[in-house]
């Protein structure tokens, strides 16, 4: 491999590492006769397919040159760092070479904005088009759509990419204008609407014509930076919930703000990224998508931010002790999902298993239920532990948020002293 290409790879892989929205789940693209790759070192990241397989992706930028000067971005125009740009041919050949050496199974491609959004987007589309048509590459391709790109280019990109994404970055337009004055929400949401329309039109076409081309079969995703501005978790989750109402939106990613531009006074002074908050947002996101929670149940005006000590589901349960204990042998599916320690698969197993007899603690453990949490919120056969109403929400919280290594008998009385 040419040394200049290796040097570019080092620079552009480093620049691409701050984009977290590179999950490859949600699509199946089988190999075809005469083609290479399928979607079922430097710049290689690992994602997981819908069936749980780990997939290696070449995570790279086309260029880290950028006409914008966003305060939160490492590749901002005013930063003094090494810059590089791949030609379309260089990046296509690099992807094919990496695939043939079994380094990767797909491509995650983003870019800084050069000249204007359409010029950059056209080059990204050419990479995907050459991979599909010239090299007959059938592996996974995720393209970052450039904010402000035209409908025609977004539509063409959807014909070759498995997933398209447009990063919102900042969840409030006023804050976005403060940190990135050259951007606005309209430039972000327009490409999102183009992608959504393309997915819906493609679905209708495939109902009429079996072999009609698919448009971005894995849908679209987006990313928000957490901690760079003053938005609460309530603001972030309300925007996420609204995005999930769109039929083509598959994932919203949350990236804890990494202080890469400490000299900019518009940014908060942080020693490290807010990783615990990021994790809590992902947990809350899961509750919205799979556990039938609504945003105002997870966060509200009284509790605008997520509890960092306990997960959002447990936090809701502690704030609503009147809903518990839940009788495992009688509760409906929706209520089972709200019990801490019970997941989607476990709730379905409970519904099926209790047709054949009453369930006890031993059966629940075998189903994979986290009894350490669930025991305070349920009733069933042979469960000697006192529930949340017999103890108190504060006592249960203390028991479940206890730090590892501290040995205390769970049967010991806990006396809470007010400061």
mmCIF file of C-alpha atoms in Angstrom:
data_model
loop_
_atom_site.group_PDB
_atom_site.id
_atom_site.type_symbol
_atom_site.label_atom_id
_atom_site.label_comp_id
_atom_site.label_asym_id
_atom_site.label_seq_id
_atom_site.Cartn_x
_atom_site.Cartn_y
_atom_site.Cartn_z
ATOM 1 C CA UNK A 1 0.000 0.000 0.000
ATOM 2 C CA UNK A 2 1.278 3.481 -0.901
ATOM 3 C CA UNK A 3 2.853 5.352 2.043
ATOM 4 C CA UNK A 4 0.904 8.526 1.297
ATOM 5 C CA UNK A 5 -2.348 6.539 1.570
ATOM 6 C CA UNK A 6 -1.227 5.074 4.908
ATOM 7 C CA UNK A 7 -0.418 8.575 6.206
ATOM 8 C CA UNK A 8 -3.858 9.799 5.135
ATOM 9 C CA UNK A 9 -5.450 6.746 6.755
ATOM 10 C CA UNK A 10 -3.812 7.515 10.105
ATOM 11 C CA UNK A 11 -4.934 11.149 10.047
ATOM 12 C CA UNK A 12 -8.492 10.602 8.829
ATOM 13 C CA UNK A 13 -9.182 7.564 11.019
ATOM 14 C CA UNK A 14 -8.150 9.635 14.044
ATOM 15 C CA UNK A 15 -10.451 12.457 12.951
ATOM 16 C CA UNK A 16 -13.389 10.065 12.506
ATOM 17 C CA UNK A 17 -13.245 8.471 15.958
ATOM 18 C CA UNK A 18 -15.518 11.068 17.608
ATOM 19 C CA UNK A 19 -18.574 10.005 15.598
ATOM 20 C CA UNK A 20 -20.321 7.239 17.571
ATOM 21 C CA UNK A 21 -23.279 6.536 15.270
ATOM 22 C CA UNK A 22 -21.810 3.572 13.429
ATOM 23 C CA UNK A 23 -24.064 0.665 14.374
ATOM 24 C CA UNK A 24 -24.613 -1.618 11.400
ATOM 25 C CA UNK A 25 -27.735 -3.376 12.668
ATOM 26 C CA UNK A 26 -30.948 -3.476 10.734
ATOM 27 C CA UNK A 27 -30.000 -4.605 7.249
ATOM 28 C CA UNK A 28 -29.266 -7.776 5.316
ATOM 29 C CA UNK A 29 -27.459 -7.581 1.987
ATOM 30 C CA UNK A 30 -26.443 -11.018 0.718
ATOM 31 C CA UNK A 31 -23.596 -11.612 -1.692
ATOM 32 C CA UNK A 32 -24.263 -12.066 -5.393
ATOM 33 C CA UNK A 33 -22.484 -14.106 -7.987
ATOM 34 C CA UNK A 34 -19.364 -12.301 -9.148
ATOM 35 C CA UNK A 35 -19.485 -9.797 -6.262
ATOM 36 C CA UNK A 36 -17.534 -9.509 -3.018
ATOM 37 C CA UNK A 37 -18.654 -8.999 0.586
ATOM 38 C CA UNK A 38 -21.958 -9.087 2.390
ATOM 39 C CA UNK A 39 -23.575 -7.119 5.185
ATOM 40 C CA UNK A 40 -25.070 -10.060 6.972
ATOM 41 C CA UNK A 41 -5.641 -1.879 12.361
ATOM 42 C CA UNK A 42 -6.269 1.903 11.784
ATOM 43 C CA UNK A 43 -9.780 3.095 11.288
ATOM 44 C CA UNK A 44 -11.465 -0.222 12.128
ATOM 45 C CA UNK A 45 -14.389 -0.107 14.556
ATOM 46 C CA UNK A 46 -16.695 -2.860 15.716
ATOM 47 C CA UNK A 47 -20.467 -2.803 15.465
ATOM 48 C CA UNK A 48 -23.141 -5.417 15.945
ATOM 49 C CA UNK A 49 -25.628 -6.725 13.409
ATOM 50 C CA UNK A 50 -29.291 -7.350 14.158
ATOM 51 C CA UNK A 51 -28.568 -11.010 14.911
ATOM 52 C CA UNK A 52 -25.767 -10.142 17.359
ATOM 53 C CA UNK A 53 -22.792 -10.741 15.075
ATOM 54 C CA UNK A 54 -19.788 -8.459 15.539
ATOM 55 C CA UNK A 55 -19.010 -6.612 12.302
ATOM 56 C CA UNK A 56 -15.770 -4.762 11.573
ATOM 57 C CA UNK A 57 -16.180 -1.458 9.729
ATOM 58 C CA UNK A 58 -13.630 0.849 8.174
ATOM 59 C CA UNK A 59 -14.517 4.070 9.994
ATOM 60 C CA UNK A 60 -12.964 6.886 8.016
ATOM 61 C CA UNK A 61 -13.421 10.446 6.809
ATOM 62 C CA UNK A 62 -13.109 11.483 3.181
ATOM 63 C CA UNK A 63 -11.394 14.669 4.393
ATOM 64 C CA UNK A 64 -10.900 16.524 7.665
ATOM 65 C CA UNK A 65 -10.733 19.891 5.915
ATOM 66 C CA UNK A 66 -13.851 21.883 6.795
ATOM 67 C CA UNK A 67 -15.286 25.296 5.971
ATOM 68 C CA UNK A 68 -17.161 25.414 9.293
ATOM 69 C CA UNK A 69 -15.760 26.502 12.668
ATOM 70 C CA UNK A 70 -17.982 24.580 15.115
ATOM 71 C CA UNK A 71 -16.744 25.104 18.680
ATOM 72 C CA UNK A 72 -17.163 21.451 19.734
ATOM 73 C CA UNK A 73 -15.465 19.843 16.709
ATOM 74 C CA UNK A 74 -11.826 18.732 16.552
ATOM 75 C CA UNK A 75 -11.792 19.364 12.780
ATOM 76 C CA UNK A 76 -12.994 22.971 13.008
ATOM 77 C CA UNK A 77 -11.524 25.393 10.513
ATOM 78 C CA UNK A 78 -9.456 27.360 13.053
ATOM 79 C CA UNK A 79 -7.706 24.328 14.602
ATOM 80 C CA UNK A 80 -4.060 23.794 13.748
ATOM 81 C CA UNK A 81 -3.861 20.068 12.998
ATOM 82 C CA UNK A 82 -2.708 17.768 10.224
ATOM 83 C CA UNK A 83 -5.134 17.779 7.320
ATOM 84 C CA UNK A 84 -5.617 15.174 4.633
ATOM 85 C CA UNK A 85 -8.015 14.318 1.817
ATOM 86 C CA UNK A 86 -8.629 11.002 0.076
ATOM 87 C CA UNK A 87 -9.437 10.998 -3.590
ATOM 88 C CA UNK A 88 -12.501 8.921 -4.487
ATOM 89 C CA UNK A 89 -10.307 6.300 -6.162
ATOM 90 C CA UNK A 90 -7.925 6.055 -3.186
ATOM 91 C CA UNK A 91 -10.761 5.475 -0.711
ATOM 92 C CA UNK A 92 -12.517 2.939 -2.936
ATOM 93 C CA UNK A 93 -9.306 0.977 -3.449
ATOM 94 C CA UNK A 94 -8.488 1.148 0.279
ATOM 95 C CA UNK A 95 -11.895 -0.281 1.181
ATOM 96 C CA UNK A 96 -11.567 -3.130 -1.320
ATOM 97 C CA UNK A 97 -8.011 -3.943 -0.187
ATOM 98 C CA UNK A 98 -9.068 -4.015 3.467
ATOM 99 C CA UNK A 99 -11.974 -6.281 2.634
ATOM 100 C CA UNK A 100 -9.821 -8.697 0.639
ATOM 101 C CA UNK A 101 -7.421 -8.932 3.577
ATOM 102 C CA UNK A 102 -10.392 -9.751 5.831
ATOM 103 C CA UNK A 103 -9.866 -6.628 7.951
ATOM 104 C CA UNK A 104 -13.391 -5.282 7.463
ATOM 105 C CA UNK A 105 -16.913 -6.210 6.405
ATOM 106 C CA UNK A 106 -18.209 -2.711 5.666
ATOM 107 C CA UNK A 107 -17.586 1.028 5.463
ATOM 108 C CA UNK A 108 -18.615 3.924 7.693
ATOM 109 C CA UNK A 109 -17.882 7.118 5.758
ATOM 110 C CA UNK A 110 -18.171 10.719 6.922
ATOM 111 C CA UNK A 111 -16.471 13.937 5.885
ATOM 112 C CA UNK A 112 -15.724 17.527 6.698
ATOM 113 C CA UNK A 113 -17.463 20.031 4.439
ATOM 114 C CA UNK A 114 -15.304 21.244 1.552
ATOM 115 C CA UNK A 115 -16.383 24.166 -0.694
ATOM 116 C CA UNK A 116 -20.090 23.564 -0.050
ATOM 117 C CA UNK A 117 -22.398 20.734 1.138
ATOM 118 C CA UNK A 118 -23.311 19.562 -2.374
ATOM 119 C CA UNK A 119 -19.692 19.287 -3.523
ATOM 120 C CA UNK A 120 -18.815 17.149 -0.506
ATOM 121 C CA UNK A 121 -21.954 15.032 -0.736
ATOM 122 C CA UNK A 122 -21.333 14.348 -4.419
ATOM 123 C CA UNK A 123 -17.892 12.902 -3.587
ATOM 124 C CA UNK A 124 -19.333 10.693 -0.828
ATOM 125 C CA UNK A 125 -21.956 9.368 -3.248
ATOM 126 C CA UNK A 126 -19.268 8.620 -5.848
ATOM 127 C CA UNK A 127 -17.406 6.435 -3.340
ATOM 128 C CA UNK A 128 -20.511 4.361 -2.590
ATOM 129 C CA UNK A 129 -21.498 4.208 -6.259
ATOM 130 C CA UNK A 130 -18.074 2.979 -7.390
ATOM 131 C CA UNK A 131 -18.001 0.336 -4.655
ATOM 132 C CA UNK A 132 -21.428 -0.998 -5.640
ATOM 133 C CA UNK A 133 -21.301 -0.750 -9.441
ATOM 134 C CA UNK A 134 -17.619 -0.978 -10.380
ATOM 135 C CA UNK A 135 -16.335 -3.394 -7.718
ATOM 136 C CA UNK A 136 -19.722 -5.023 -7.009
ATOM 137 C CA UNK A 137 -19.155 -4.648 -3.274
ATOM 138 C CA UNK A 138 -22.153 -5.970 -1.329
ATOM 139 C CA UNK A 139 -20.890 -5.220 2.182
ATOM 140 C CA UNK A 140 -22.446 -2.751 4.576
ATOM 141 C CA UNK A 141 -22.104 0.967 3.757
ATOM 142 C CA UNK A 142 -23.102 3.757 6.124
ATOM 143 C CA UNK A 143 -22.896 7.279 4.669
ATOM 144 C CA UNK A 144 -23.101 10.497 6.642
ATOM 145 C CA UNK A 145 -25.365 12.856 4.744
ATOM 146 C CA UNK A 146 -24.032 16.415 4.760
ATOM 147 C CA UNK A 147 -26.393 19.017 6.326
ATOM 148 C CA UNK A 148 -27.639 21.281 3.569
ATOM 149 C CA UNK A 149 -27.145 18.727 0.772
ATOM 150 C CA UNK A 150 -29.665 18.740 -2.091
ATOM 151 C CA UNK A 151 -32.547 16.291 -2.428
ATOM 152 C CA UNK A 152 -31.101 14.792 -5.637
ATOM 153 C CA UNK A 153 -27.796 13.830 -3.988
ATOM 154 C CA UNK A 154 -29.487 12.433 -0.872
ATOM 155 C CA UNK A 155 -31.794 10.358 -3.086
ATOM 156 C CA UNK A 156 -28.841 9.004 -5.041
ATOM 157 C CA UNK A 157 -26.942 8.199 -1.844
ATOM 158 C CA UNK A 158 -29.883 6.132 -0.590
ATOM 159 C CA UNK A 159 -29.656 3.845 -3.618
ATOM 160 C CA UNK A 160 -26.122 2.725 -2.713
ATOM 161 C CA UNK A 161 -25.905 3.033 1.090
ATOM 162 C CA UNK A 162 -27.494 0.673 3.602
ATOM 163 C CA UNK A 163 -27.924 3.440 6.150
ATOM 164 C CA UNK A 164 -27.821 7.251 5.947
ATOM 165 C CA UNK A 165 -27.455 9.574 8.903
ATOM 166 C CA UNK A 166 -27.494 13.292 9.577
ATOM 167 C CA UNK A 167 -26.065 14.442 12.906
ATOM 168 C CA UNK A 168 -28.132 16.951 14.888
ATOM 169 C CA UNK A 169 -25.134 17.445 17.253
ATOM 170 C CA UNK A 170 -26.758 20.025 19.570
ATOM 171 C CA UNK A 171 -30.357 19.340 20.747
ATOM 172 C CA UNK A 172 -31.406 23.002 20.850
ATOM 173 C CA UNK A 173 -31.247 25.415 17.905
ATOM 174 C CA UNK A 174 -30.346 28.418 20.059
ATOM 175 C CA UNK A 175 -27.383 26.517 21.518
ATOM 176 C CA UNK A 176 -26.424 25.316 18.043
ATOM 177 C CA UNK A 177 -26.343 28.917 16.806
ATOM 178 C CA UNK A 178 -24.057 29.794 19.735
ATOM 179 C CA UNK A 179 -21.517 27.014 19.103
ATOM 180 C CA UNK A 180 -21.912 26.656 15.318
ATOM 181 C CA UNK A 181 -23.174 29.981 13.900
ATOM 182 C CA UNK A 182 -22.912 28.710 10.306
ATOM 183 C CA UNK A 183 -25.411 25.887 10.909
ATOM 184 C CA UNK A 184 -29.118 25.755 11.667
ATOM 185 C CA UNK A 185 -31.757 23.083 12.288
ATOM 186 C CA UNK A 186 -33.272 23.521 8.832
ATOM 187 C CA UNK A 187 -30.078 22.312 7.135
ATOM 188 C CA UNK A 188 -30.194 19.178 9.326
ATOM 189 C CA UNK A 189 -33.890 18.336 9.212
ATOM 190 C CA UNK A 190 -34.291 18.821 5.442
ATOM 191 C CA UNK A 191 -31.954 15.917 4.525
ATOM 192 C CA UNK A 192 -33.684 13.876 7.249
ATOM 193 C CA UNK A 193 -37.038 14.472 5.557
ATOM 194 C CA UNK A 194 -35.523 13.567 2.155
ATOM 195 C CA UNK A 195 -34.312 10.250 3.592
ATOM 196 C CA UNK A 196 -37.664 9.536 5.214
ATOM 197 C CA UNK A 197 -39.530 10.260 1.984
ATOM 198 C CA UNK A 198 -37.130 8.043 0.020
ATOM 199 C CA UNK A 199 -37.603 5.126 2.443
ATOM 200 C CA UNK A 200 -41.406 5.406 2.317
ATOM 201 C CA UNK A 201 -41.500 5.700 -1.473
ATOM 202 C CA UNK A 202 -39.185 2.702 -1.812
ATOM 203 C CA UNK A 203 -41.430 0.621 0.452
ATOM 204 C CA UNK A 204 -44.450 1.453 -1.702
ATOM 205 C CA UNK A 205 -42.564 0.639 -4.911
ATOM 206 C CA UNK A 206 -41.489 -2.740 -3.563
ATOM 207 C CA UNK A 207 -45.112 -3.612 -2.840
ATOM 208 C CA UNK A 208 -45.836 -3.209 -6.562
ATOM 209 C CA UNK A 209 -42.545 -4.416 -8.049
ATOM 210 C CA UNK A 210 -40.650 -7.159 -6.268
ATOM 211 C CA UNK A 211 -37.216 -6.180 -7.562
ATOM 212 C CA UNK A 212 -37.551 -2.407 -7.223
ATOM 213 C CA UNK A 213 -34.346 -0.892 -5.792
ATOM 214 C CA UNK A 214 -34.235 -0.480 -2.021
ATOM 215 C CA UNK A 215 -33.587 2.942 -0.530
ATOM 216 C CA UNK A 216 -31.405 2.968 2.607
ATOM 217 C CA UNK A 217 -32.800 -0.388 3.820
ATOM 218 C CA UNK A 218 -31.343 0.096 7.329
ATOM 219 C CA UNK A 219 -33.079 3.476 7.674
ATOM 220 C CA UNK A 220 -31.416 6.518 9.184
ATOM 221 C CA UNK A 221 -29.802 7.516 12.463
ATOM 222 C CA UNK A 222 -28.528 10.667 14.139
ATOM 223 C CA UNK A 223 -26.254 11.766 16.957
ATOM 224 C CA UNK A 224 -26.443 14.347 19.746
ATOM 225 C CA UNK A 225 -23.593 15.678 21.854
ATOM 226 C CA UNK A 226 -24.314 15.512 25.589
ATOM 227 C CA UNK A 227 -22.827 18.020 28.016
ATOM 228 C CA UNK A 228 -21.557 20.690 25.608
ATOM 229 C CA UNK A 229 -24.568 22.919 26.334
ATOM 230 C CA UNK A 230 -27.013 23.446 29.186
ATOM 231 C CA UNK A 231 -29.880 21.285 27.872
ATOM 232 C CA UNK A 232 -31.416 18.921 30.408
ATOM 233 C CA UNK A 233 -31.964 15.222 29.852
ATOM 234 C CA UNK A 234 -35.648 16.061 29.477
ATOM 235 C CA UNK A 235 -34.872 18.317 26.489
ATOM 236 C CA UNK A 236 -32.712 15.631 24.892
ATOM 237 C CA UNK A 237 -35.205 12.800 25.398
ATOM 238 C CA UNK A 238 -38.145 14.877 24.146
ATOM 239 C CA UNK A 239 -36.273 15.482 20.894
ATOM 240 C CA UNK A 240 -35.335 11.789 20.661
ATOM 241 C CA UNK A 241 -38.943 10.742 21.246
ATOM 242 C CA UNK A 242 -40.119 13.093 18.477
ATOM 243 C CA UNK A 243 -37.488 11.667 16.105
ATOM 244 C CA UNK A 244 -38.581 8.103 16.834
ATOM 245 C CA UNK A 245 -42.075 8.999 15.652
ATOM 246 C CA UNK A 246 -40.583 9.171 12.155
ATOM 247 C CA UNK A 247 -40.900 5.754 10.502
ATOM 248 C CA UNK A 248 -37.369 5.750 9.070
ATOM 249 C CA UNK A 249 -35.498 6.771 12.269
ATOM 250 C CA UNK A 250 -33.814 3.685 13.695
ATOM 251 C CA UNK A 251 -31.369 5.006 16.286
ATOM 252 C CA UNK A 252 -30.477 8.176 18.139
ATOM 253 C CA UNK A 253 -26.929 8.100 19.477
ATOM 254 C CA UNK A 254 -25.632 10.087 22.435
ATOM 255 C CA UNK A 255 -22.015 11.189 22.598
ATOM 256 C CA UNK A 256 -20.616 12.545 25.849
ATOM 257 C CA UNK A 257 -18.899 15.851 25.125
ATOM 258 C CA UNK A 258 -15.133 15.421 24.901
ATOM 259 C CA UNK A 259 -13.284 18.694 25.653
ATOM 260 C CA UNK A 260 -11.070 18.818 22.557
ATOM 261 C CA UNK A 261 -11.113 22.621 22.213
ATOM 262 C CA UNK A 262 -10.472 23.783 25.783
ATOM 263 C CA UNK A 263 -9.480 27.271 24.662
ATOM 264 C CA UNK A 264 -13.017 28.153 23.513
ATOM 265 C CA UNK A 265 -14.867 30.039 26.267
ATOM 266 C CA UNK A 266 -18.281 29.047 24.870
ATOM 267 C CA UNK A 267 -17.716 25.471 25.991
ATOM 268 C CA UNK A 268 -17.989 24.057 29.536
ATOM 269 C CA UNK A 269 -14.839 23.232 31.486
ATOM 270 C CA UNK A 270 -14.811 19.450 31.887
ATOM 271 C CA UNK A 271 -11.991 17.171 32.949
ATOM 272 C CA UNK A 272 -13.571 14.170 31.252
ATOM 273 C CA UNK A 273 -16.584 13.235 29.166
ATOM 274 C CA UNK A 274 -19.882 12.702 31.091
ATOM 275 C CA UNK A 275 -19.893 8.970 30.419
ATOM 276 C CA UNK A 276 -22.322 8.007 33.195
ATOM 277 C CA UNK A 277 -24.872 10.522 31.901
ATOM 278 C CA UNK A 278 -24.365 9.188 28.374
ATOM 279 C CA UNK A 279 -25.028 5.649 29.617
ATOM 280 C CA UNK A 280 -28.207 6.733 31.449
ATOM 281 C CA UNK A 281 -29.495 8.385 28.276
ATOM 282 C CA UNK A 282 -28.986 5.159 26.336
ATOM 283 C CA UNK A 283 -30.896 3.273 29.047
ATOM 284 C CA UNK A 284 -33.729 5.819 28.910
ATOM 285 C CA UNK A 285 -33.699 5.590 25.111
ATOM 286 C CA UNK A 286 -34.151 1.826 25.440
ATOM 287 C CA UNK A 287 -37.152 2.367 27.716
ATOM 288 C CA UNK A 288 -38.740 4.614 25.089
ATOM 289 C CA UNK A 289 -38.165 2.164 22.255
ATOM 290 C CA UNK A 290 -38.861 -1.221 23.827
ATOM 291 C CA UNK A 291 -40.481 -0.805 27.262
ATOM 292 C CA UNK A 292 -43.457 1.416 26.355
ATOM 293 C CA UNK A 293 -42.343 4.297 28.590
ATOM 294 C CA UNK A 294 -43.122 7.906 27.749
ATOM 295 C CA UNK A 295 -40.677 10.772 28.237
ATOM 296 C CA UNK A 296 -42.678 12.446 31.018
ATOM 297 C CA UNK A 297 -42.567 9.181 33.002
ATOM 298 C CA UNK A 298 -38.780 9.058 32.873
ATOM 299 C CA UNK A 299 -38.044 12.790 33.299
ATOM 300 C CA UNK A 300 -40.346 15.710 34.027
ATOM 301 C CA UNK A 301 -40.317 19.248 35.398
ATOM 302 C CA UNK A 302 -39.682 17.975 38.932
ATOM 303 C CA UNK A 303 -36.882 15.628 37.784
ATOM 304 C CA UNK A 304 -35.497 17.139 34.530
ATOM 305 C CA UNK A 305 -32.263 15.122 34.663
ATOM 306 C CA UNK A 306 -31.701 11.398 34.976
ATOM 307 C CA UNK A 307 -30.478 9.944 38.250
ATOM 308 C CA UNK A 308 -26.792 9.081 37.883
ATOM 309 C CA UNK A 309 -26.767 6.611 40.798
ATOM 310 C CA UNK A 310 -29.497 4.252 39.580
ATOM 311 C CA UNK A 311 -30.833 3.332 36.151
ATOM 312 C CA UNK A 312 -33.946 5.159 34.804
ATOM 313 C CA UNK A 313 -36.264 2.184 35.201
ATOM 314 C CA UNK A 314 -35.340 1.702 38.860
ATOM 315 C CA UNK A 315 -35.590 5.453 39.402
ATOM 316 C CA UNK A 316 -39.172 5.423 38.056
ATOM 317 C CA UNK A 317 -40.082 2.473 40.278
ATOM 318 C CA UNK A 318 -38.707 4.199 43.392
ATOM 319 C CA UNK A 319 -40.734 7.336 42.575
ATOM 320 C CA UNK A 320 -43.908 5.282 42.065
ATOM 321 C CA UNK A 321 -44.054 2.753 44.938
ATOM 322 C CA UNK A 322 -47.877 2.715 44.714
ATOM 323 C CA UNK A 323 -47.580 0.655 41.494
ATOM 324 C CA UNK A 324 -45.863 -2.201 43.352
ATOM 325 C CA UNK A 325 -45.587 -5.008 44.287
ATOM 326 C CA UNK A 326 -46.572 -6.692 41.017
ATOM 327 C CA UNK A 327 -47.990 -10.202 41.139
ATOM 328 C CA UNK A 328 -45.850 -12.107 38.645
ATOM 329 C CA UNK A 329 -48.577 -14.698 38.121
ATOM 330 C CA UNK A 330 -51.298 -12.163 37.229
ATOM 331 C CA UNK A 331 -49.740 -8.941 35.906
ATOM 332 C CA UNK A 332 -50.101 -8.021 32.240
ATOM 333 C CA UNK A 333 -47.173 -7.630 29.843
ATOM 334 C CA UNK A 334 -47.041 -3.821 30.081
ATOM 335 C CA UNK A 335 -46.718 -3.921 33.875
ATOM 336 C CA UNK A 336 -44.139 -6.704 33.830
ATOM 337 C CA UNK A 337 -41.942 -4.515 31.605
ATOM 338 C CA UNK A 338 -41.911 -1.831 34.315
ATOM 339 C CA UNK A 339 -40.472 -4.097 37.003
ATOM 340 C CA UNK A 340 -36.738 -3.432 37.573
ATOM 341 C CA UNK A 341 -34.747 -6.526 36.655
ATOM 342 C CA UNK A 342 -37.270 -7.835 34.105
ATOM 343 C CA UNK A 343 -36.475 -7.368 30.424
ATOM 344 C CA UNK A 344 -38.479 -7.821 27.242
ATOM 345 C CA UNK A 345 -37.504 -11.490 26.746
ATOM 346 C CA UNK A 346 -38.053 -12.298 30.435
ATOM 347 C CA UNK A 347 -41.524 -10.696 30.399
ATOM 348 C CA UNK A 348 -42.516 -12.799 27.382
ATOM 349 C CA UNK A 349 -41.165 -15.936 29.053
ATOM 350 C CA UNK A 350 -43.243 -15.214 32.155
ATOM 351 C CA UNK A 351 -46.412 -14.897 30.075
ATOM 352 C CA UNK A 352 -45.778 -18.230 28.363
ATOM 353 C CA UNK A 353 -44.575 -20.131 31.464
ATOM 354 C CA UNK A 354 -47.381 -19.201 33.828
ATOM 355 C CA UNK A 355 -49.888 -20.975 31.565
ATOM 356 C CA UNK A 356 -48.528 -24.234 32.976
ATOM 357 C CA UNK A 357 -48.380 -23.345 36.668
ATOM 358 C CA UNK A 358 -47.623 -20.711 39.257
ATOM 359 C CA UNK A 359 -44.112 -19.286 39.110
ATOM 360 C CA UNK A 360 -41.728 -19.064 42.037
ATOM 361 C CA UNK A 361 -38.376 -17.405 42.687
ATOM 362 C CA UNK A 362 -36.349 -20.367 41.388
ATOM 363 C CA UNK A 363 -38.163 -20.347 38.026
ATOM 364 C CA UNK A 364 -37.700 -16.593 37.675
ATOM 365 C CA UNK A 365 -33.946 -16.931 38.214
ATOM 366 C CA UNK A 366 -33.759 -19.563 35.479
ATOM 367 C CA UNK A 367 -35.488 -17.135 33.098
ATOM 368 C CA UNK A 368 -32.654 -14.659 33.568
ATOM 369 C CA UNK A 369 -34.516 -12.153 35.743
ATOM 370 C CA UNK A 370 -32.210 -10.043 37.921
ATOM 371 C CA UNK A 371 -33.702 -11.031 41.274
ATOM 372 C CA UNK A 372 -31.397 -8.683 43.171
ATOM 373 C CA UNK A 373 -33.540 -5.837 41.790
ATOM 374 C CA UNK A 374 -36.852 -7.497 41.051
ATOM 375 C CA UNK A 375 -37.372 -9.081 44.500
ATOM 376 C CA UNK A 376 -38.396 -5.756 46.049
ATOM 377 C CA UNK A 377 -41.056 -5.073 43.418
ATOM 378 C CA UNK A 378 -42.817 -8.412 42.889
ATOM 379 C CA UNK A 379 -44.803 -11.071 44.683
ATOM 380 C CA UNK A 380 -44.769 -14.754 43.761
ATOM 381 C CA UNK A 381 -44.460 -18.172 45.365
ATOM 382 C CA UNK A 382 -41.556 -18.623 47.801
ATOM 383 C CA UNK A 383 -40.307 -15.030 47.888
ATOM 384 C CA UNK A 384 -39.268 -14.229 51.487
ATOM 385 C CA UNK A 385 -37.853 -10.750 50.832
ATOM 386 C CA UNK A 386 -39.841 -7.709 51.942
ATOM 387 C CA UNK A 387 -41.188 -5.516 49.141
ATOM 388 C CA UNK A 388 -40.740 -1.792 48.563
ATOM 389 C CA UNK A 389 -43.919 -0.999 50.523
ATOM 390 C CA UNK A 390 -42.786 -2.994 53.558
ATOM 391 C CA UNK A 391 -39.386 -1.305 53.514
ATOM 392 C CA UNK A 392 -39.370 2.150 51.908
ATOM 393 C CA UNK A 393 -38.182 3.591 48.568
ATOM 394 C CA UNK A 394 -35.210 5.145 50.357
ATOM 395 C CA UNK A 395 -34.198 1.830 51.929
ATOM 396 C CA UNK A 396 -34.499 -0.042 48.633
ATOM 397 C CA UNK A 397 -32.481 2.636 46.877
ATOM 398 C CA UNK A 398 -29.780 2.341 49.534
ATOM 399 C CA UNK A 399 -29.657 -1.451 49.131
ATOM 400 C CA UNK A 400 -29.502 -1.380 45.330
ATOM 401 C CA UNK A 401 -27.041 1.496 44.969
ATOM 402 C CA UNK A 402 -24.604 0.086 47.509
ATOM 403 C CA UNK A 403 -21.039 0.199 46.260
ATOM 404 C CA UNK A 404 -19.292 -3.158 45.631
ATOM 405 C CA UNK A 405 -17.102 -4.393 48.444
ATOM 406 C CA UNK A 406 -19.287 -3.135 51.246
ATOM 407 C CA UNK A 407 -20.564 -6.179 53.108
ATOM 408 C CA UNK A 408 -23.885 -5.741 54.897
ATOM 409 C CA UNK A 409 -26.558 -8.266 55.766
ATOM 410 C CA UNK A 410 -29.682 -7.435 53.724
ATOM 411 C CA UNK A 411 -31.819 -8.460 56.714
ATOM 412 C CA UNK A 412 -30.208 -5.839 58.939
ATOM 413 C CA UNK A 413 -32.436 -2.898 59.805
ATOM 414 C CA UNK A 414 -31.447 0.337 58.049
ATOM 415 C CA UNK A 415 -32.077 3.558 59.940
ATOM 416 C CA UNK A 416 -32.048 6.717 57.830
ATOM 417 C CA UNK A 417 -30.735 9.834 59.588
ATOM 418 C CA UNK A 418 -31.720 13.222 58.225
ATOM 419 C CA UNK A 419 -28.882 15.700 57.909
#
